[in-house]
Structure formats: structure tokens, C-alpha cells
Short mmCIF file of C-alpha atoms (C1' of nucleotides) in Angstrom, two decimals:
data_model
loop_
_atom_site.label_atom_id
_atom_site.label_comp_id
_atom_site.label_asym_id
_atom_site.label_seq_id
_atom_site.Cartn_x
_atom_site.Cartn_y
_atom_site.Cartn_z
CA UNK A 1 -36.20 -38.31 28.98
CA UNK A 2 -39.65 -39.68 29.82
CA UNK A 3 -40.88 -42.64 27.80
CA UNK A 4 -43.77 -40.57 26.46
CA UNK A 5 -41.46 -37.84 25.17
CA UNK A 6 -39.28 -40.38 23.44
CA UNK A 7 -42.25 -41.91 21.66
CA UNK A 8 -43.53 -38.53 20.54
CA UNK A 9 -40.10 -37.57 19.34
CA UNK A 10 -39.86 -40.75 17.27
CA UNK A 11 -43.35 -40.39 15.87
CA UNK A 12 -42.57 -36.80 14.93
CA UNK A 13 -39.64 -37.99 12.83
CA UNK A 14 -41.81 -40.45 10.97
CA UNK A 15 -40.46 -43.51 12.73
CA UNK A 16 -42.97 -46.34 13.01
CA UNK A 17 -43.69 -47.58 16.48
CA UNK A 18 -43.85 -51.33 16.15
CA UNK A 19 -44.23 -53.73 19.07
CA UNK A 20 -40.65 -54.88 18.57
CA UNK A 21 -39.34 -51.33 18.86
CA UNK A 22 -41.29 -50.66 22.03
CA UNK A 23 -39.98 -53.88 23.52
CA UNK A 24 -36.42 -52.93 22.73
CA UNK A 25 -36.87 -49.43 24.10
CA UNK A 26 -38.26 -50.85 27.33
CA UNK A 27 -35.45 -53.36 27.60
CA UNK A 28 -32.79 -50.66 27.39
CA UNK A 29 -34.77 -48.37 29.62
CA UNK A 30 -35.44 -50.92 32.37
CA UNK A 31 -31.92 -52.29 32.25
CA UNK A 32 -30.66 -49.25 34.07
CA UNK A 33 -27.03 -48.89 33.09
CA UNK A 34 -25.16 -49.74 29.91
CA UNK A 35 -26.86 -52.72 28.30
CA UNK A 36 -25.11 -55.24 26.09
CA UNK A 37 -26.89 -56.16 22.86
CA UNK A 38 -27.34 -59.76 24.00
CA UNK A 39 -28.94 -58.57 27.24
CA UNK A 40 -31.38 -56.39 25.30
CA UNK A 41 -32.12 -59.33 23.01
CA UNK A 42 -32.71 -61.67 25.95
CA UNK A 43 -35.12 -59.28 27.65
CA UNK A 44 -37.06 -58.53 24.48
CA UNK A 45 -37.35 -62.26 23.81
CA UNK A 46 -39.03 -62.81 27.15
CA UNK A 47 -42.03 -60.86 25.90
CA UNK A 48 -41.89 -61.91 22.26
CA UNK A 49 -39.87 -65.04 21.53
CA UNK A 50 -39.94 -64.64 17.74
CA UNK A 51 -37.91 -61.43 17.74
CA UNK A 52 -34.72 -61.63 15.72
CA UNK A 53 -31.28 -60.40 16.75
CA UNK A 54 -31.06 -58.48 13.46
CA UNK A 55 -34.09 -56.46 14.50
CA UNK A 56 -32.41 -55.64 17.79
CA UNK A 57 -29.30 -54.34 16.03
CA UNK A 58 -31.29 -52.41 13.44
CA UNK A 59 -33.49 -50.85 16.08
CA UNK A 60 -30.65 -49.89 18.40
CA UNK A 61 -28.85 -48.22 15.50
CA UNK A 62 -32.04 -46.44 14.53
CA UNK A 63 -32.46 -45.21 18.10
CA UNK A 64 -28.86 -44.07 18.12
CA UNK A 65 -29.34 -42.07 14.91
CA UNK A 66 -32.43 -40.52 16.46
CA UNK A 67 -30.48 -39.62 19.58
CA UNK A 68 -32.68 -41.80 21.79
CA UNK A 69 -29.89 -44.10 22.92
CA UNK A 70 -26.12 -43.66 23.23
CA UNK A 71 -23.58 -46.28 22.21
CA UNK A 72 -20.71 -47.20 24.52
CA UNK A 73 -17.98 -49.63 23.48
CA UNK A 74 -17.01 -51.83 26.42
CA UNK A 75 -14.25 -54.24 25.55
CA UNK A 76 -15.09 -54.79 21.91
CA UNK A 77 -18.80 -55.28 22.40
CA UNK A 78 -21.41 -52.61 21.87
CA UNK A 79 -23.51 -51.41 24.78
CA UNK A 80 -26.38 -48.94 24.84
CA UNK A 81 -28.05 -46.63 27.31
CA UNK A 82 -30.98 -44.22 27.13
CA UNK A 83 -29.71 -40.75 26.20
CA UNK A 84 -30.33 -38.27 28.99
CA UNK A 85 -30.39 -34.75 27.50
CA UNK A 86 -30.54 -33.31 31.02
CA UNK A 87 -27.22 -34.84 31.96
CA UNK A 88 -25.06 -35.57 28.92
CA UNK A 89 -21.84 -37.32 29.77
CA UNK A 90 -18.90 -39.24 28.36
CA UNK A 91 -17.55 -42.58 29.52
CA UNK A 92 -14.40 -43.97 31.02
CA UNK A 93 -14.19 -47.72 30.48
CA UNK A 94 -11.76 -49.81 32.53
CA UNK A 95 -9.99 -52.30 30.27
CA UNK A 96 -9.16 -54.90 32.97
CA UNK A 97 -12.52 -55.06 34.73
CA UNK A 98 -14.88 -53.74 32.05
CA UNK A 99 -16.40 -51.18 34.40
CA UNK A 100 -17.89 -48.06 32.84
CA UNK A 101 -17.89 -44.71 34.61
CA UNK A 102 -19.60 -41.49 33.64
CA UNK A 103 -17.53 -38.41 32.88
CA UNK A 104 -18.95 -34.89 32.90
CA UNK A 105 -18.69 -33.12 29.53
CA UNK A 106 -16.69 -30.12 30.70
CA UNK A 107 -13.58 -32.25 31.07
CA UNK A 108 -13.43 -32.33 27.31
CA UNK A 109 -14.45 -28.79 26.48
CA UNK A 110 -10.92 -27.53 26.20
CA UNK A 111 -9.84 -30.48 24.09
CA UNK A 112 -12.72 -29.94 21.69
CA UNK A 113 -11.93 -26.27 21.46
CA UNK A 114 -8.26 -26.91 20.71
CA UNK A 115 -9.00 -29.33 17.87
CA UNK A 116 -11.55 -26.98 16.42
CA UNK A 117 -9.34 -23.91 16.51
CA UNK A 118 -6.02 -25.49 15.56
CA UNK A 119 -7.10 -28.05 12.97
CA UNK A 120 -10.62 -27.02 12.00
CA UNK A 121 -11.52 -30.58 13.03
CA UNK A 122 -14.91 -31.06 14.66
CA UNK A 123 -14.60 -34.05 17.01
CA UNK A 124 -17.51 -36.38 17.78
CA UNK A 125 -17.43 -35.71 21.46
CA UNK A 126 -21.13 -36.30 21.97
CA UNK A 127 -20.42 -39.93 22.41
CA UNK A 128 -16.90 -40.19 23.65
CA UNK A 129 -15.30 -43.13 25.42
CA UNK A 130 -11.79 -43.31 26.80
CA UNK A 131 -10.40 -46.66 27.93
CA UNK A 132 -7.86 -47.10 30.69
CA UNK A 133 -7.32 -48.59 34.12
CA UNK A 134 -9.54 -47.64 37.01
CA UNK A 135 -8.52 -46.93 40.56
CA UNK A 136 -9.46 -50.37 41.87
CA UNK A 137 -7.68 -52.30 39.17
CA UNK A 138 -4.57 -50.20 39.63
CA UNK A 139 -4.60 -51.00 43.34
CA UNK A 140 -5.29 -54.72 43.10
CA UNK A 141 -3.32 -55.42 39.96
CA UNK A 142 -6.23 -56.73 37.92
CA UNK A 143 -4.39 -55.34 34.92
CA UNK A 144 -3.04 -58.85 34.38
CA UNK A 145 -6.31 -59.49 32.56
CA UNK A 146 -5.78 -56.68 30.07
CA UNK A 147 -4.76 -57.07 26.45
CA UNK B 1 12.37 -47.68 14.22
CA UNK B 2 14.73 -49.46 11.85
CA UNK B 3 13.78 -52.93 10.66
CA UNK B 4 16.88 -54.39 12.30
CA UNK B 5 16.06 -52.89 15.69
CA UNK B 6 12.53 -54.25 15.53
CA UNK B 7 13.78 -57.75 14.80
CA UNK B 8 16.28 -57.63 17.64
CA UNK B 9 13.63 -56.35 19.99
CA UNK B 10 11.30 -59.22 19.06
CA UNK B 11 14.04 -61.84 19.31
CA UNK B 12 14.97 -60.45 22.72
CA UNK B 13 11.43 -61.07 23.93
CA UNK B 14 11.49 -64.67 22.78
CA UNK B 15 9.26 -64.11 19.76
CA UNK B 16 9.98 -66.49 16.91
CA UNK B 17 10.83 -64.90 13.61
CA UNK B 18 8.96 -66.94 11.05
CA UNK B 19 8.78 -66.11 7.35
CA UNK B 20 5.12 -65.19 7.74
CA UNK B 21 5.90 -62.68 10.46
CA UNK B 22 8.65 -61.05 8.44
CA UNK B 23 6.31 -60.81 5.47
CA UNK B 24 3.64 -59.13 7.59
CA UNK B 25 6.14 -56.74 9.14
CA UNK B 26 7.36 -55.76 5.68
CA UNK B 27 3.83 -55.31 4.41
CA UNK B 28 2.94 -52.87 7.18
CA UNK B 29 6.30 -51.17 6.91
CA UNK B 30 6.24 -50.71 3.13
CA UNK B 31 2.61 -49.66 3.09
CA UNK B 32 3.56 -46.28 4.45
CA UNK B 33 0.51 -45.01 6.28
CA UNK B 34 -2.26 -46.77 8.15
CA UNK B 35 -2.75 -50.19 6.59
CA UNK B 36 -6.02 -52.10 6.60
CA UNK B 37 -5.82 -55.77 7.53
CA UNK B 38 -6.99 -56.84 4.08
CA UNK B 39 -4.28 -54.73 2.47
CA UNK B 40 -1.62 -56.34 4.68
CA UNK B 41 -3.04 -59.75 3.81
CA UNK B 42 -3.01 -58.99 0.07
CA UNK B 43 0.59 -57.85 0.15
CA UNK B 44 1.79 -60.80 2.21
CA UNK B 45 -0.03 -63.18 -0.14
CA UNK B 46 1.91 -61.84 -3.10
CA UNK B 47 5.07 -63.34 -1.64
CA UNK B 48 3.52 -66.42 -0.02
CA UNK B 49 0.09 -67.40 -1.34
CA UNK B 50 -0.57 -70.02 1.36
CA UNK B 51 -0.64 -67.50 4.20
CA UNK B 52 -3.90 -67.43 6.14
CA UNK B 53 -5.86 -64.39 7.26
CA UNK B 54 -5.89 -65.78 10.82
CA UNK B 55 -2.10 -65.62 10.84
CA UNK B 56 -2.25 -61.99 9.76
CA UNK B 57 -4.61 -61.09 12.61
CA UNK B 58 -2.63 -63.09 15.17
CA UNK B 59 0.62 -61.56 14.07
CA UNK B 60 -0.66 -57.99 14.01
CA UNK B 61 -2.03 -58.41 17.54
CA UNK B 62 1.28 -59.90 18.65
CA UNK B 63 3.13 -56.93 17.15
CA UNK B 64 0.73 -54.58 18.88
CA UNK B 65 1.34 -56.23 22.26
CA UNK B 66 5.06 -55.94 21.61
CA UNK B 67 4.68 -52.27 20.76
CA UNK B 68 5.94 -52.78 17.21
CA UNK B 69 2.75 -51.60 15.53
CA UNK B 70 -0.06 -49.30 16.59
CA UNK B 71 -3.73 -49.98 15.97
CA UNK B 72 -6.00 -47.28 14.54
CA UNK B 73 -9.75 -47.81 14.14
CA UNK B 74 -10.91 -46.21 10.88
CA UNK B 75 -14.64 -46.56 10.42
CA UNK B 76 -15.11 -49.90 12.09
CA UNK B 77 -12.17 -51.64 10.49
CA UNK B 78 -8.81 -52.09 12.12
CA UNK B 79 -5.74 -50.46 10.62
CA UNK B 80 -2.12 -50.71 11.66
CA UNK B 81 1.04 -48.68 11.35
CA UNK B 82 4.64 -49.14 12.47
CA UNK B 83 5.11 -47.56 15.91
CA UNK B 84 7.56 -44.69 15.78
CA UNK B 85 9.02 -44.19 19.27
CA UNK B 86 10.76 -41.02 18.04
CA UNK B 87 7.46 -39.37 17.17
CA UNK B 88 4.56 -40.85 19.12
CA UNK B 89 1.21 -39.42 18.12
CA UNK B 90 -2.53 -39.87 18.35
CA UNK B 91 -5.03 -39.91 15.52
CA UNK B 92 -7.98 -37.88 14.32
CA UNK B 93 -10.16 -39.92 11.99
CA UNK B 94 -12.70 -38.20 9.76
CA UNK B 95 -15.97 -40.11 9.82
CA UNK B 96 -17.28 -38.96 6.42
CA UNK B 97 -14.14 -39.43 4.33
CA UNK B 98 -12.20 -41.96 6.41
CA UNK B 99 -9.08 -39.80 6.40
CA UNK B 100 -6.67 -40.23 9.32
CA UNK B 101 -4.55 -37.37 10.61
CA UNK B 102 -1.77 -37.42 13.17
CA UNK B 103 -2.12 -35.49 16.41
CA UNK B 104 0.83 -34.54 18.60
CA UNK B 105 0.67 -36.05 22.11
CA UNK B 106 0.81 -32.80 24.03
CA UNK B 107 -2.75 -31.96 23.03
CA UNK B 108 -3.84 -34.66 25.42
CA UNK B 109 -1.43 -34.09 28.28
CA UNK B 110 -3.80 -31.96 30.24
CA UNK B 111 -6.70 -34.32 29.73
CA UNK B 112 -4.64 -37.26 30.94
CA UNK B 113 -3.51 -35.30 33.94
CA UNK B 114 -7.06 -34.33 34.89
CA UNK B 115 -8.38 -37.89 34.74
CA UNK B 116 -5.44 -39.15 36.74
CA UNK B 117 -5.71 -36.53 39.48
CA UNK B 118 -9.48 -36.31 39.77
CA UNK B 119 -10.52 -39.94 39.27
CA UNK B 120 -7.32 -41.92 39.75
CA UNK B 121 -8.10 -43.28 36.28
CA UNK B 122 -5.13 -44.01 34.05
CA UNK B 123 -6.31 -43.55 30.45
CA UNK B 124 -4.87 -45.53 27.54
CA UNK B 125 -3.70 -42.51 25.66
CA UNK B 126 -0.80 -44.29 23.99
CA UNK B 127 -3.14 -45.34 21.29
CA UNK B 128 -5.85 -42.76 21.15
CA UNK B 129 -8.20 -42.02 18.29
CA UNK B 130 -10.85 -39.35 18.15
CA UNK B 131 -13.39 -39.39 15.33
CA UNK B 132 -15.05 -36.32 13.87
CA UNK B 133 -15.37 -34.26 10.73
CA UNK B 134 -12.31 -32.83 9.02
CA UNK B 135 -11.92 -29.38 7.54
CA UNK B 136 -12.54 -30.51 3.97
CA UNK B 137 -15.66 -32.49 4.71
CA UNK B 138 -17.07 -29.60 6.71
CA UNK B 139 -16.49 -27.30 3.77
CA UNK B 140 -17.83 -29.53 1.03
CA UNK B 141 -20.60 -31.16 2.98
CA UNK B 142 -19.32 -34.71 2.57
CA UNK B 143 -20.94 -35.32 5.94
CA UNK B 144 -23.92 -36.66 4.02
CA UNK B 145 -21.97 -39.93 3.91
CA UNK B 146 -21.64 -40.14 7.68
CA UNK B 147 -23.59 -42.47 9.98
"C1'" DT C 1 23.92 -82.52 12.27
"C1'" DG C 2 19.93 -84.36 14.53
"C1'" DC C 3 16.70 -84.43 18.78
"C1'" DT C 4 13.32 -82.25 21.70
"C1'" DC C 5 10.51 -78.87 23.23
"C1'" DT C 6 7.78 -75.11 22.42
"C1'" DT C 7 5.35 -72.28 19.62
"C1'" DC C 8 3.45 -71.17 15.27
"C1'" DT C 9 0.59 -72.19 11.13
"C1'" DG C 10 -3.33 -73.38 8.10
"C1'" DC C 11 -7.71 -75.01 8.28
"C1'" DA C 12 -12.32 -74.84 9.58
"C1'" DA C 13 -15.77 -73.54 12.56
"C1'" DA C 14 -17.53 -70.08 15.51
"C1'" DC C 15 -18.20 -65.43 17.12
"C1'" DG C 16 -20.79 -60.84 17.03
"C1'" DT C 17 -22.64 -57.87 13.60
"C1'" DT C 18 -24.59 -56.46 9.06
"C1'" DT C 19 -27.24 -56.98 4.81
"C1'" DG C 20 -30.53 -58.68 0.95
"C1'" DC C 21 -34.81 -60.47 0.31
"C1'" DG C 22 -39.81 -61.46 0.27
"C1'" DG C 23 -43.71 -61.23 3.00
"C1'" DC C 24 -46.06 -58.56 6.59
"C1'" DT C 25 -47.89 -54.46 9.09
"C1'" DG C 26 -48.33 -49.67 11.02
"C1'" DC C 27 -49.90 -45.50 9.41
"C1'" DT C 28 -52.49 -42.32 6.37
"C1'" DT C 29 -56.34 -41.07 3.48
"C1'" DA C 30 -60.91 -41.55 2.32
"C1'" DT D 1 -63.69 -49.25 8.33
"C1'" DA D 2 -61.12 -50.64 4.37
"C1'" DA D 3 -57.26 -49.86 0.90
"C1'" DG D 4 -52.72 -48.66 -0.35
"C1'" DC D 5 -48.12 -47.81 0.40
"C1'" DA D 6 -43.85 -47.12 2.72
"C1'" DG D 7 -41.06 -49.23 5.57
"C1'" DC D 8 -40.34 -52.98 8.98
"C1'" DC D 9 -39.59 -57.91 10.26
"C1'" DG D 10 -37.76 -62.66 10.28
"C1'" DC D 11 -34.85 -65.49 7.87
"C1'" DA D 12 -30.62 -66.80 6.06
"C1'" DA D 13 -26.35 -65.77 4.26
"C1'" DA D 14 -22.43 -62.89 4.44
"C1'" DC D 15 -19.11 -59.87 6.62
"C1'" DG D 16 -14.70 -59.12 9.39
"C1'" DT D 17 -12.54 -61.19 13.27
"C1'" DT D 18 -11.35 -64.82 16.72
"C1'" DT D 19 -10.53 -69.49 18.36
"C1'" DG D 20 -9.56 -74.77 18.76
"C1'" DC D 21 -7.11 -78.18 16.81
"C1'" DA D 22 -3.52 -81.18 14.79
"C1'" DG D 23 0.41 -81.06 12.17
"C1'" DA D 24 4.68 -78.23 10.92
"C1'" DA D 25 8.71 -75.72 11.98
"C1'" DG D 26 11.94 -72.44 14.68
"C1'" DA D 27 15.43 -72.43 18.46
"C1'" DG D 28 18.47 -74.41 21.79
"C1'" DC D 29 21.35 -78.22 22.96
"C1'" DA D 30 23.99 -82.36 22.32
#
DNA sequence: TGCTCTTCTGCAAACGTTTGCGGCTGCTTA
DNA sequence: TAAGCAGCCGCAAACGTTTGCAGAAGAGCA
């Protein structure tokens, strides 16, 4: 999603566009991959040193509710990335090395369907993360780090 | 798993059986379903008021590593239940009402197999929780509570 | 039983995250 | 452009959870 579209979308929902919010949006956007909260905070602080960590959390949660960013739990810390409506995806997170890999949504279609039909349970699979052990860590035994 | 078997299993692994640990094991065991940490703490305190919350956390994590209890995230709080090796299961947690439902393991067999074959990724599906909206909350619109 | 070693415990401080509060500011209307 | 209001921000305190430390206590052996 282009920056401009995001801003229009937010404005349309009555969300105020403060300097802090723009800073945080840029930080997540420029970061590229999955950004830790502290990394977002650090980047935003470079432009505006008075920004508070509480504002970062509040803003990231706001953006998540608005669908602008997606939350990914890596280890037990929260990470965020810009939501890409063109290419929605889930995440596989490697417990030993902390790596995060994208997973196409169709791998979960059948699972979603089963839960819906059999239990009338509507899973939150828009933002789904499965932890495990990746190929590399399996090969080189980095699992020793795991919990 | 019978209490006696659990204790023997722990002893066999060189884990010390202190009064605090027995208290915590009983608390989780007697609680029935998925127990919140604060509930475990409250129960243990009834028998031994000097017990510390840090001991409860440390012990529950020890038990989890030993496979004695299973961790279930409900909302963003940790809950624990005695692991039943006779009837392993996953969990569906309803976001609006916080209800936790058991899910038989075979619903995930295919998913596990796909990740393993296609990505050489070994998912942690021993302790798997999917959040969503349960049948009741869908019907009565309790979703208004959700995040 | 008593000694020794290892591990566990309670305490307190720290972590990452959330929340209440009072002052400030972006947005709307005129 | 100026005024008013809704809602945002920084601050500080609180939350649930984790960690470092020094003393206490379980387990094995004499």
C-alpha cells in the first residue's frame, strides 16, 4: 500500500495525523521487514527525541486496528510490518534463531474451513503465526538455544 | 497422568520435589481446566502464605519444559493445564469471551505435513492455540468486546 | 545422623507493555 | 484567521512477568 493511500485511509476513518504518527509510520515502512517496537522507537526518536515509548505502543496498536500494520510475535516480543493487501500472508517464526518467514494464505484455507464447518468457530487467520524450527536450525542443531 | 507418575517422572529427571512445587502441581491439578497464573498463586498461598509469585512462574515453566503442564495463551495472559498424554489436544480460544475449547490433534496433521514437506519447517504443534470467535459470540454479537 | 554439594526460594529490582491524567494540538466551522 | 472541541501526547505509575542475588533446604553419601 502506498504511503499516500494509507494516509487517506486513516484520514477517512477520522484518525488524526500527528507528526508522531507519521514518524512511526515511516519508521515501520522504511524498516523493511518485521520491526521490533524498540527499533521503531529508536528510529522515531532520531527525528523527534521527545517522543515517548507509550505513544509508539498506542500508535502501533491503532495502526493494527486500522489494518495498516500487522503484528507478528517473535519470541515473546511484538514486531510490526506494513500490511500489504496485495500479498496477504502468514508467518512461520523459528524459535531457535528468531527468523520469520512468510507463508502464503492458501496453506491455511482448509484448516479455516474445517474449524468453521465443524465447530462454527471463526479463526483469526488474518494474522497467524506458527512457531517451530526452520530448516537451517534443524541442520545445524541450533535448537539447543530453544526453550 | 496420575499424580504419582508425574512425581516419579520428575524425580527421574533430577528435579527436586520441594513443598512449593507440590503445592503448585496440586493447584493446577485441582483447578480442573486452564488455570491462570494468579489463580495458581492464590491457591498455593492458601496452604503456604510465604510463597512468592516468582516461584510460581519458575515452577510452571519448569513443569512445561518437563512436559508436565501445557501452556495456553488466553487473551494475553498465560494459563496452564496438566498435560494429558492419553488425550493430547490443541486449543481454540475465543477472543471476545475468553473461552478455551479443546481441538483434537488430527485437525492439524495435514498442516504440519505440508509445512514439513514444502518448507522443511518443523512447527511446534504440540502446544498450538488458534484464536477466533466462537459460535456463541458470533450469534450474540459479543464481538463488540474484542480488540 | 550429620556433611557437602547443588539447586531452589524469597526478595527486590528490572523488563516490556499498558493505563490514567492533565495539558496540548490537529481538525472543523465560521 | 481565530475559536472550540475531540482526541492525542508526555509523564509517571502500574501491570504481569523475568532475573540476580544471598541465604535456605533437598538429596546423596559417610
